[in-house]
mmCIF file of C-alpha atoms and ligand atoms in Angstrom:
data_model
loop_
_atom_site.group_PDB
_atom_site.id
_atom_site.type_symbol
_atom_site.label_atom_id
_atom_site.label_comp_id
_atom_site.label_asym_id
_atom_site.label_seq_id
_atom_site.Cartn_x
_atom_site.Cartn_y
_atom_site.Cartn_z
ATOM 1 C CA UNK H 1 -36.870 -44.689 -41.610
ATOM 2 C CA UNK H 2 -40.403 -43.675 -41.432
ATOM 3 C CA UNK H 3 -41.758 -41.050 -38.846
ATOM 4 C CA UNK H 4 -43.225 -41.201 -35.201
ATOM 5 C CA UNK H 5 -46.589 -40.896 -34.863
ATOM 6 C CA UNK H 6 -47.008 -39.288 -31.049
ATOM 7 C CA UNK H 7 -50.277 -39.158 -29.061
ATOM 8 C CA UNK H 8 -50.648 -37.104 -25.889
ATOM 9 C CA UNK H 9 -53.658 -37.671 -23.778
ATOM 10 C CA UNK H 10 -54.909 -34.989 -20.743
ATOM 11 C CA UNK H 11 -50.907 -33.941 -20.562
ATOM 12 C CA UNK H 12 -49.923 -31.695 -17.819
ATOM 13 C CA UNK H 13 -46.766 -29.619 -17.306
ATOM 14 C CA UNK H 14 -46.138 -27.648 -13.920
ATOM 15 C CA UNK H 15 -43.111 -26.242 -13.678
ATOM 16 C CA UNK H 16 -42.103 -25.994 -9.667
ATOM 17 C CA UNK H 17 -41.184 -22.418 -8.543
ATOM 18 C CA UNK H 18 -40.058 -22.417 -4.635
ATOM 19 C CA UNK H 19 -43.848 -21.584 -3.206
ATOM 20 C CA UNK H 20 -44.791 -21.065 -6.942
ATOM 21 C CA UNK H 21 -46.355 -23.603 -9.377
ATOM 22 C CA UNK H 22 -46.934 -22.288 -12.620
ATOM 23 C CA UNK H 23 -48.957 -24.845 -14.721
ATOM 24 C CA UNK H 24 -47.742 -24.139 -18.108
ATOM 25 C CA UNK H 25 -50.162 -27.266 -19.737
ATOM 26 C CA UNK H 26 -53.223 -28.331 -18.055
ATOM 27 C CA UNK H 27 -54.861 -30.882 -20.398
ATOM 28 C CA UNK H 28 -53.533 -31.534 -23.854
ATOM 29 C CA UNK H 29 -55.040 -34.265 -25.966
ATOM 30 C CA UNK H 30 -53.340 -34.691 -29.252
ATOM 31 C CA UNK H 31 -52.717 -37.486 -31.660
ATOM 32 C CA UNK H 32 -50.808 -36.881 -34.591
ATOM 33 C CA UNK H 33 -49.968 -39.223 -37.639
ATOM 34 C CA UNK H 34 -46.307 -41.065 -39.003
ATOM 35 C CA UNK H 35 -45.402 -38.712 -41.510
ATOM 36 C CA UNK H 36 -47.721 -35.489 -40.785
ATOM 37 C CA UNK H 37 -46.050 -31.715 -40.600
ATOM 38 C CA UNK H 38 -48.201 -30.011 -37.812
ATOM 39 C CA UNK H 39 -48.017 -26.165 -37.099
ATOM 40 C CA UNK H 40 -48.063 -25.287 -33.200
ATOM 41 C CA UNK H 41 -49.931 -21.823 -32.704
ATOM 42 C CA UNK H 42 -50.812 -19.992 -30.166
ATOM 43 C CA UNK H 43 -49.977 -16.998 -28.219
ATOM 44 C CA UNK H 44 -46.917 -16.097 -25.963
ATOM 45 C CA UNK H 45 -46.851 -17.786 -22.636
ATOM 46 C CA UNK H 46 -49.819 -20.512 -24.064
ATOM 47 C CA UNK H 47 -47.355 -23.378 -23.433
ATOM 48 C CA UNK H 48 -45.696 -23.870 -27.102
ATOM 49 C CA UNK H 49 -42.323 -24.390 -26.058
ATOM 50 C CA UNK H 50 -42.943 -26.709 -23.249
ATOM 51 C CA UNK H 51 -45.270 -28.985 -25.501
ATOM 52 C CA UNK H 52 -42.066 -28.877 -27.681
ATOM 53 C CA UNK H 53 -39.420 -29.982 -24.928
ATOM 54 C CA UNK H 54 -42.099 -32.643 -23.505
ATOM 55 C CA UNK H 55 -42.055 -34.407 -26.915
ATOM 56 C CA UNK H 56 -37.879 -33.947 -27.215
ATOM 57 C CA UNK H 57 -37.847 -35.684 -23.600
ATOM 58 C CA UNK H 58 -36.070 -32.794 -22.487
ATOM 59 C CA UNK H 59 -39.248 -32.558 -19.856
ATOM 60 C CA UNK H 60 -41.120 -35.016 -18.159
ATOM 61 C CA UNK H 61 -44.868 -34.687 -17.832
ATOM 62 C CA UNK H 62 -46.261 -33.895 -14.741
ATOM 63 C CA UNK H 63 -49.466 -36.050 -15.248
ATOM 64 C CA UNK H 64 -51.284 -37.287 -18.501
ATOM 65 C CA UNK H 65 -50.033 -39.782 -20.998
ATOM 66 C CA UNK H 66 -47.327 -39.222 -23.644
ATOM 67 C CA UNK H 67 -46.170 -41.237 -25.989
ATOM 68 C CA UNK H 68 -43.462 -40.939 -29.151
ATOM 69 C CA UNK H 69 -43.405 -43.945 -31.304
ATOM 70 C CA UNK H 70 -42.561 -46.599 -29.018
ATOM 71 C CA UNK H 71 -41.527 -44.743 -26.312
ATOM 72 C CA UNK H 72 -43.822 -44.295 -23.742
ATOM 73 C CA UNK H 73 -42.963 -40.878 -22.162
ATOM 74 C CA UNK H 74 -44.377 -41.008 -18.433
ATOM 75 C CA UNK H 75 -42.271 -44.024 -17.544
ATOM 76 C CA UNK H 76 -39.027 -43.553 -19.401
ATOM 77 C CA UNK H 77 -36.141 -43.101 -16.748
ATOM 78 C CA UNK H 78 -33.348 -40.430 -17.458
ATOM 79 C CA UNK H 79 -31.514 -43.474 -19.617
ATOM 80 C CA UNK H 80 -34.030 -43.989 -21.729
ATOM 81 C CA UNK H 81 -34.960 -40.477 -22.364
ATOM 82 C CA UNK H 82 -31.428 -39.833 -23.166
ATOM 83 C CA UNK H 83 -31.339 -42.677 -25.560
ATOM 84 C CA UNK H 84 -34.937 -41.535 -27.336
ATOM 85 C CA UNK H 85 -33.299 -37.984 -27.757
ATOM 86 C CA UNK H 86 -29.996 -39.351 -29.366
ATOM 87 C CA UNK H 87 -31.984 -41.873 -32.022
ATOM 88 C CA UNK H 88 -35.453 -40.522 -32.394
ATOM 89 C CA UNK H 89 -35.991 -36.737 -32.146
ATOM 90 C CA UNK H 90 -34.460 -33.765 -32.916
ATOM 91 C CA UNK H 91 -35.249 -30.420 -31.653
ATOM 92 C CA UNK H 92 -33.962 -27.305 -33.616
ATOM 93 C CA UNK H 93 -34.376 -24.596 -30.661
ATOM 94 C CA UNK H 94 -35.005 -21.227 -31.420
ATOM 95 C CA UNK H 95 -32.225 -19.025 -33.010
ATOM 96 C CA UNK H 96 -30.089 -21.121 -35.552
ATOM 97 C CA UNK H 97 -26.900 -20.218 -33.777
ATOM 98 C CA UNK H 98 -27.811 -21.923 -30.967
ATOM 99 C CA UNK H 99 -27.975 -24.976 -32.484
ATOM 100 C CA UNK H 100 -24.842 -24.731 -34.242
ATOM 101 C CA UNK H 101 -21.236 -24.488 -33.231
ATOM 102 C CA UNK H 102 -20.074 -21.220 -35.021
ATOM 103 C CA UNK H 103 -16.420 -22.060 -35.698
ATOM 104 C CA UNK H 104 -17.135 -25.571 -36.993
ATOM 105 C CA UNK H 105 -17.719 -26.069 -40.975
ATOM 106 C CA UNK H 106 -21.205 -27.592 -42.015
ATOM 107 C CA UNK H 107 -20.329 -30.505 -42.168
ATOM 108 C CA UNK H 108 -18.547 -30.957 -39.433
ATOM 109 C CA UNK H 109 -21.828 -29.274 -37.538
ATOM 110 C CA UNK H 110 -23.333 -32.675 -38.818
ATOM 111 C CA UNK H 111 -20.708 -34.859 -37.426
ATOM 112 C CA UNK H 112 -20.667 -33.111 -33.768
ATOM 113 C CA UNK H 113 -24.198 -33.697 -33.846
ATOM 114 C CA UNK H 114 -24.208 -37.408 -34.769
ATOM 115 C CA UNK H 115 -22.386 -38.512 -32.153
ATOM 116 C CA UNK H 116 -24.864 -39.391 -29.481
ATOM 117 C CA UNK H 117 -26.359 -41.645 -32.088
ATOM 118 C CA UNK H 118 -22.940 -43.072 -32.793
ATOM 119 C CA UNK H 119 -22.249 -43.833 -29.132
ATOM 120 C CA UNK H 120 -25.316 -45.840 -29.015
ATOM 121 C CA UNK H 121 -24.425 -47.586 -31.782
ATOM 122 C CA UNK H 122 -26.817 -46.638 -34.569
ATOM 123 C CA UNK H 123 -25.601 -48.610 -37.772
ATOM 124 C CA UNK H 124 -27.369 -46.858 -40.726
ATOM 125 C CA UNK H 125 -26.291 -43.154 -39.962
ATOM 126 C CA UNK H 126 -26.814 -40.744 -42.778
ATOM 127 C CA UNK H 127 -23.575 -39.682 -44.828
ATOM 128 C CA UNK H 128 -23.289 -35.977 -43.078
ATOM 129 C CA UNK H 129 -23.415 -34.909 -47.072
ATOM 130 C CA UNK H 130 -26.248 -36.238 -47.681
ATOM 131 C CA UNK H 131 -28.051 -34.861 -44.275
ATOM 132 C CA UNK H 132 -26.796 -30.703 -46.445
ATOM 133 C CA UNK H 133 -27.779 -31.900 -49.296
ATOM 134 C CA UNK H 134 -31.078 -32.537 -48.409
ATOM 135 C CA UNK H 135 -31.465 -29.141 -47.285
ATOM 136 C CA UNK H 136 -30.098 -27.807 -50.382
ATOM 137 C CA UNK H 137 -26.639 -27.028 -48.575
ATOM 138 C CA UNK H 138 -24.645 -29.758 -50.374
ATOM 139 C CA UNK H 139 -22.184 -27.156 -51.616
ATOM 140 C CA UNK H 140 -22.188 -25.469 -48.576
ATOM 141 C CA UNK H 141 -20.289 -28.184 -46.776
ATOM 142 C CA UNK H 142 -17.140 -26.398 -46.026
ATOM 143 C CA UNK H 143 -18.562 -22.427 -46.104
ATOM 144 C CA UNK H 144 -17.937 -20.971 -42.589
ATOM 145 C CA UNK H 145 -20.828 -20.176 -41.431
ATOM 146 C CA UNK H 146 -20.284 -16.382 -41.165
ATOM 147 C CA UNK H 147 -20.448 -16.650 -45.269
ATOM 148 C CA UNK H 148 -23.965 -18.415 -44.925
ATOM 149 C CA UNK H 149 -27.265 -16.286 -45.268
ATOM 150 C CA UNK H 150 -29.618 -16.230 -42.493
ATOM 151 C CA UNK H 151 -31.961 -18.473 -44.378
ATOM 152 C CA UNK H 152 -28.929 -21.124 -44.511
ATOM 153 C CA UNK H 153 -28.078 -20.956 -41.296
ATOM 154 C CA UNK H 154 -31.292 -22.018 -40.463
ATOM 155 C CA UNK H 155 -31.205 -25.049 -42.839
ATOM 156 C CA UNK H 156 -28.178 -25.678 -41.168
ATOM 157 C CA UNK H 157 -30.087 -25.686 -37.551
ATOM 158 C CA UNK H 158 -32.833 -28.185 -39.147
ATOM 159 C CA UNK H 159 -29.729 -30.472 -41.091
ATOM 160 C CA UNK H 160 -28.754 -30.742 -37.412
ATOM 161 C CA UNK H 161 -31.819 -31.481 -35.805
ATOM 162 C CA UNK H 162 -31.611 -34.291 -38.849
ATOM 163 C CA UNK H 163 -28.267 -35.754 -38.587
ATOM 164 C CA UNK H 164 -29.275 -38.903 -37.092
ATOM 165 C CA UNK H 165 -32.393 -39.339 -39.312
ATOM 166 C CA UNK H 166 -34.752 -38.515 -36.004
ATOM 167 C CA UNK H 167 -38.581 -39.920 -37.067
ATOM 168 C CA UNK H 168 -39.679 -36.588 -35.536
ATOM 169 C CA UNK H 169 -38.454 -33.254 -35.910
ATOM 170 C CA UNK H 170 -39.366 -29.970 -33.916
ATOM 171 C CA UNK H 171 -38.715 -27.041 -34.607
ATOM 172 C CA UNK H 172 -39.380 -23.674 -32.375
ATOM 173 C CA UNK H 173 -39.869 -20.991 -34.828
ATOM 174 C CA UNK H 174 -38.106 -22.229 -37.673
ATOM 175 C CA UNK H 175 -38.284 -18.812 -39.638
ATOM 176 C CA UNK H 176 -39.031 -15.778 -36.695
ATOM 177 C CA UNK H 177 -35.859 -14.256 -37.425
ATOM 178 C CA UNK H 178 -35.872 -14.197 -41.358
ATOM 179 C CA UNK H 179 -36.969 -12.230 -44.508
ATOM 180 C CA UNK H 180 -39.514 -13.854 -46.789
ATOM 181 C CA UNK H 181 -36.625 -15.149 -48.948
ATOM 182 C CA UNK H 182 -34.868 -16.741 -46.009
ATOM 183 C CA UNK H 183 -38.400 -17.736 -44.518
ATOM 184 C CA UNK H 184 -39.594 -19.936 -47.808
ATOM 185 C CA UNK H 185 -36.406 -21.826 -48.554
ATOM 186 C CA UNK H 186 -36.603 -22.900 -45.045
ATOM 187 C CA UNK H 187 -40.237 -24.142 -45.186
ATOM 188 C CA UNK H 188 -39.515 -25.887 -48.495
ATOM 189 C CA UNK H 189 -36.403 -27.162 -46.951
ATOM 190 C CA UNK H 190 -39.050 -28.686 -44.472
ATOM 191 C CA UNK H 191 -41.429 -29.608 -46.604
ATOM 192 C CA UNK H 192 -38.585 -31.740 -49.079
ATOM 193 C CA UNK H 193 -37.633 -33.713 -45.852
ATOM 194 C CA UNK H 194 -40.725 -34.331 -44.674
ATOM 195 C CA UNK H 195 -42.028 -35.595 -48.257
ATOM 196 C CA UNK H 196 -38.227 -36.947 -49.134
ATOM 197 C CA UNK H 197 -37.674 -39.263 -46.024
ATOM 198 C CA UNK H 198 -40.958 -38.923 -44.255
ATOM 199 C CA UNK H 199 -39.975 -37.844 -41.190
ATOM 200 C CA UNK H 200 -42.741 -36.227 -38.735
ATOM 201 C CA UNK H 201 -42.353 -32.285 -37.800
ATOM 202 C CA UNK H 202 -44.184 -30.281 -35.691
ATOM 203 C CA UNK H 203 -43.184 -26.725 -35.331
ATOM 204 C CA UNK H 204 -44.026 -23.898 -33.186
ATOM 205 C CA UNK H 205 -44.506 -20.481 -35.380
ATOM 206 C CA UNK H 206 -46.036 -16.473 -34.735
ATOM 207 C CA UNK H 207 -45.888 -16.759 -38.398
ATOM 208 C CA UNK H 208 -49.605 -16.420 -40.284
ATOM 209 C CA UNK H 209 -48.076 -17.178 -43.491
ATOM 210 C CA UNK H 210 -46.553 -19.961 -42.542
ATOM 211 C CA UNK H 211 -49.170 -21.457 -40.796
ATOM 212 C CA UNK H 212 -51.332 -21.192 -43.677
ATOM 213 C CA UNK H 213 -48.871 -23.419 -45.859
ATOM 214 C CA UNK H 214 -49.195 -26.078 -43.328
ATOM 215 C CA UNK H 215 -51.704 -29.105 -44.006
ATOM 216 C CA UNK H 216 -52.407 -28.819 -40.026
ATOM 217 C CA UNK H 217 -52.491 -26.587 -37.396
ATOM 218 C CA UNK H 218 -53.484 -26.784 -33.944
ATOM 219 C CA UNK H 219 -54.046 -23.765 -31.251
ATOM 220 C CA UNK H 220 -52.347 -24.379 -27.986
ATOM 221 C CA UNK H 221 -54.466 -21.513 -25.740
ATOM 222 C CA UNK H 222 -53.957 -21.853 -21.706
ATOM 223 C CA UNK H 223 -52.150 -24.816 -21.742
ATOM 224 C CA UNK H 224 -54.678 -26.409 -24.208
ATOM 225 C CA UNK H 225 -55.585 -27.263 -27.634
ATOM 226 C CA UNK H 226 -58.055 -24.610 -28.433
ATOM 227 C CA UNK H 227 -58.529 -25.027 -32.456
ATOM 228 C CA UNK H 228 -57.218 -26.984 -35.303
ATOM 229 C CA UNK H 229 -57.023 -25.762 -38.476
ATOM 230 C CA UNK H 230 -56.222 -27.574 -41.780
ATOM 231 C CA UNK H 231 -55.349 -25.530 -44.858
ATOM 232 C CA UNK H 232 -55.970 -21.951 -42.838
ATOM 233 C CA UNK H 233 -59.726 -22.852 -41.998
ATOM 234 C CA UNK H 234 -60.586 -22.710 -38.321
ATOM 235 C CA UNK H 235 -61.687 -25.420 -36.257
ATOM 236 C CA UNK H 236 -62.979 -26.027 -32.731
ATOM 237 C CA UNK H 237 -62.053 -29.422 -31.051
ATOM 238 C CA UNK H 238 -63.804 -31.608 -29.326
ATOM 239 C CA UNK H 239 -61.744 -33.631 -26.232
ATOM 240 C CA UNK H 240 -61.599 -36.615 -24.516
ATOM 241 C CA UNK H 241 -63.826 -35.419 -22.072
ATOM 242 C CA UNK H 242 -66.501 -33.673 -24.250
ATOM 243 C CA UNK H 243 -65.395 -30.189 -24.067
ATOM 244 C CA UNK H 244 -65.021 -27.761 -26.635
ATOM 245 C CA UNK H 245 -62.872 -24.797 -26.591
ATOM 246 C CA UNK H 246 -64.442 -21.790 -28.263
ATOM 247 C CA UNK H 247 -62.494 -18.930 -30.075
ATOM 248 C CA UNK H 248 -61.929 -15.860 -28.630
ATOM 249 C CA UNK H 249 -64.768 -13.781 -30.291
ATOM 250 C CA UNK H 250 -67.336 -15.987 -29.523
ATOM 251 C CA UNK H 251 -65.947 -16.157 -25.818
ATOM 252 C CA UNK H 252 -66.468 -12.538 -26.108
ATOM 253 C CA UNK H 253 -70.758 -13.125 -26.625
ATOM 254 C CA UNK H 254 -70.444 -16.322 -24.529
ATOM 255 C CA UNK H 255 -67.975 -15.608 -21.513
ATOM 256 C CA UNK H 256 -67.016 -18.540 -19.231
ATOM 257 C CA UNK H 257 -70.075 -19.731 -17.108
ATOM 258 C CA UNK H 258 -72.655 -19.027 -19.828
ATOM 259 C CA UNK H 259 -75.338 -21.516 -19.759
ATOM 260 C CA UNK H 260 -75.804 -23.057 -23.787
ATOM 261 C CA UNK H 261 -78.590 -25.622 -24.596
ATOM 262 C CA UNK H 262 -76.714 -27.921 -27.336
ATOM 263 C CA UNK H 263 -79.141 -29.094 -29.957
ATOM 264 C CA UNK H 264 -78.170 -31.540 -33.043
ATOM 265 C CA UNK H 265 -80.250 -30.611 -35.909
ATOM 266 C CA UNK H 266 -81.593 -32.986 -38.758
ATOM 267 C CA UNK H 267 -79.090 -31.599 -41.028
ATOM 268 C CA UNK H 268 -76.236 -32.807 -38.897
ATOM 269 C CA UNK H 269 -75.435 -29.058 -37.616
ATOM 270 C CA UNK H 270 -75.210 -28.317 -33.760
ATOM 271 C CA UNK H 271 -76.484 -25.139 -32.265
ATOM 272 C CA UNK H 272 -75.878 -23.792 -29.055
ATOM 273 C CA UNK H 273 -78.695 -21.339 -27.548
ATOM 274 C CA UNK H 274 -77.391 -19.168 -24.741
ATOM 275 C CA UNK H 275 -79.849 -18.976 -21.549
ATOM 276 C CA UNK H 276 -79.436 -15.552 -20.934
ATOM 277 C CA UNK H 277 -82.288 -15.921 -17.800
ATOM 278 C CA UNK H 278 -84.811 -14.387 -19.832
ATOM 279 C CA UNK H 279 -87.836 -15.999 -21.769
ATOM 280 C CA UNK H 280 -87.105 -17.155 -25.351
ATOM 281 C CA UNK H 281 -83.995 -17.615 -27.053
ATOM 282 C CA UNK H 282 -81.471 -15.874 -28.775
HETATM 283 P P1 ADP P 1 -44.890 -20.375 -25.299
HETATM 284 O O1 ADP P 1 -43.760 -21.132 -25.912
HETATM 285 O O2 ADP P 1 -46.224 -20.684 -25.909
HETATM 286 O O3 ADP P 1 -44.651 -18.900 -25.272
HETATM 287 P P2 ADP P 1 -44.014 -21.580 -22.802
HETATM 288 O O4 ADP P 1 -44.184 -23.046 -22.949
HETATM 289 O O5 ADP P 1 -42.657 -21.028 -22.960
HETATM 290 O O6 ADP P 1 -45.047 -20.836 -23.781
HETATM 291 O O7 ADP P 1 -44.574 -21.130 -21.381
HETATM 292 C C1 ADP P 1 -45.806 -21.559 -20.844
HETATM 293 C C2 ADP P 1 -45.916 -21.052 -19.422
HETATM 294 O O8 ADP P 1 -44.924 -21.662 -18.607
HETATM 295 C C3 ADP P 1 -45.703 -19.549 -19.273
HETATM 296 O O9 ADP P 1 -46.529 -19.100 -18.226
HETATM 297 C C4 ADP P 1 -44.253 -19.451 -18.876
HETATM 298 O O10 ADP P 1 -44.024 -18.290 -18.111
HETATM 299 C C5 ADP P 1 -44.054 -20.698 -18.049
HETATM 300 N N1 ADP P 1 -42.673 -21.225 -18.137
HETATM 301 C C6 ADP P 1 -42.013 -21.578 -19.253
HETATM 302 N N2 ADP P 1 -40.786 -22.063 -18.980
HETATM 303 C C7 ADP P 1 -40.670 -22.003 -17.633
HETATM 304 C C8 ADP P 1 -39.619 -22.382 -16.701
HETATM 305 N N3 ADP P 1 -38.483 -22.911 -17.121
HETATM 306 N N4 ADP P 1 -39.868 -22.173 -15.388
HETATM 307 C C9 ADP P 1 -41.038 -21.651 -14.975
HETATM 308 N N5 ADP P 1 -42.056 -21.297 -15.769
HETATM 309 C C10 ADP P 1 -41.881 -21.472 -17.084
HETATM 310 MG MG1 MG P 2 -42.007 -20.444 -26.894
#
């Protein structure tokens, strides 16, 4: 099993209050590669979690295109989303325990969570120890889970999100609730998966530190990709549809309706002048 690649073009979410629409993504244009590990940034309320449940099918996009492998997001019926979400993706939500079942050994946690891909009939499901012993659980199989650390539990939460062998994985703050112990078994947990059997992750983090031990990172910022970074350097985007999102302290000497003349210099740079009505430039 290799991973998804996914590609979301001018995606919109509203979510539909009675006499209340709150549009929670207004725009997003992302493509990302089979076999990448992307870090989703971004402040509170930026539209993180939704971008999360849109790709786990658990949402359907209100406009835009979305697709997840094969599966072509916008036109899937309930069905078919169902079906996507038992073979394809798994989604560790935030807080381990809620992705567990507290009374149930490890490995049984596996088993529970296999079963949608054994009702459709999936042939070449993983041997439930194999799924903990790829995140370093394997003789954890049988510890209740009041006996596991924080930073297991966890693994345990992304072991579920694995159990059918998904080709994309997301995670929603993987390691908020953990000490730095906890929090870099779990990345490398992540990072042995993803390298191991190649499957594609995207997680949502606060977390500086852990975004800066991601190849990628992108900046969701009003229900948009504002920035990507790769290896903790800063970048602005360009979209679909020409625009660029500039960060916040420039935004700051360049509020919204600034007028910018956009030259592209001999050396390849490009340098934006603001018109600030007055003669000259600056
Ligand atoms: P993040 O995960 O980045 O904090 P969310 O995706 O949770 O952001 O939220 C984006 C926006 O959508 C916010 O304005 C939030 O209040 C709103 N929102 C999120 N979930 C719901 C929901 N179920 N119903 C209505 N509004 C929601
Ligand atoms: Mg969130």
């Amino acid at each position: 099993m290799t991973g998804l690649d996914v590609s979301a073009h001018g995606l919109v979410h509203i979510y539909r209050l009675e006499g209340n629409d709150v549009v929670a993504l207004s725009g997003v244009d992302l493509d990302i590669a089979s076999g990448e590990v992307v870090g989703l940034l971004g402040p509170s309320g930026s539209g993180k979690s939704t971008l999360l449940n849109l790709l786990a099918g658990l949402l359907q996009p209100s406009a835009g295109r979305l697709r997840v492998g094969d599966h072509d997001l916008t036109r899937l019926d309930e069905k078919g989303l169902a079906r996507m979400r038992a073979l394809d993706v798994g989604i560790v939500v935030q807080g381990a325990m809620r992705n567990l079942l507290p009374y149930a050994s490890p490995v049984d946690n596996i088993r529970f969570a296999q079963r949608g891909a054994r009702a459709a009939k999936r042939q070449d499901l993983p041997d439930p120890h194999e799924v903990l012993d790829l995140v370093g659980l394997a003789d954890h199989a049988r510890t209740s889970l009041d006996q596991l650390s924080p930073g297991q539990r966890q693994r345990l939460a992304v072991a579920v999100g694995l159990a059918a062998r998904p080709g994309l994985l997301l995670l929603d703050e993987p390691t908020s609730q953990l000490d730095h112990e906890g929090r870099d078994e779990v990345l490398a947990a992540v990072e042995d998966v993803n390298r191991i059997i190649g499957t594609t992750v995207v997680a949502v983090t606060h977390d500086p530190e852990v975004a800066q031990r991601l190849r990628r990172t992108v900046t969701i910022r009003d229900g948009r990709v504002g920035a990507e970074g790769r290896r903790g350097e800063d970048f602005a985007v360009v979209g679909r549809d020409g625009s660029i999102a500039l960060p916040p302290d420039i935004l700051e000497a360049v509020p919204p309706g600034s007028l910018l003349r956009v030259h592209l210099e001999e050396d390849g740079s490009v340098r934006l002048i603001l018109d600030d009505g007055a003669e000259g430039e600056s």
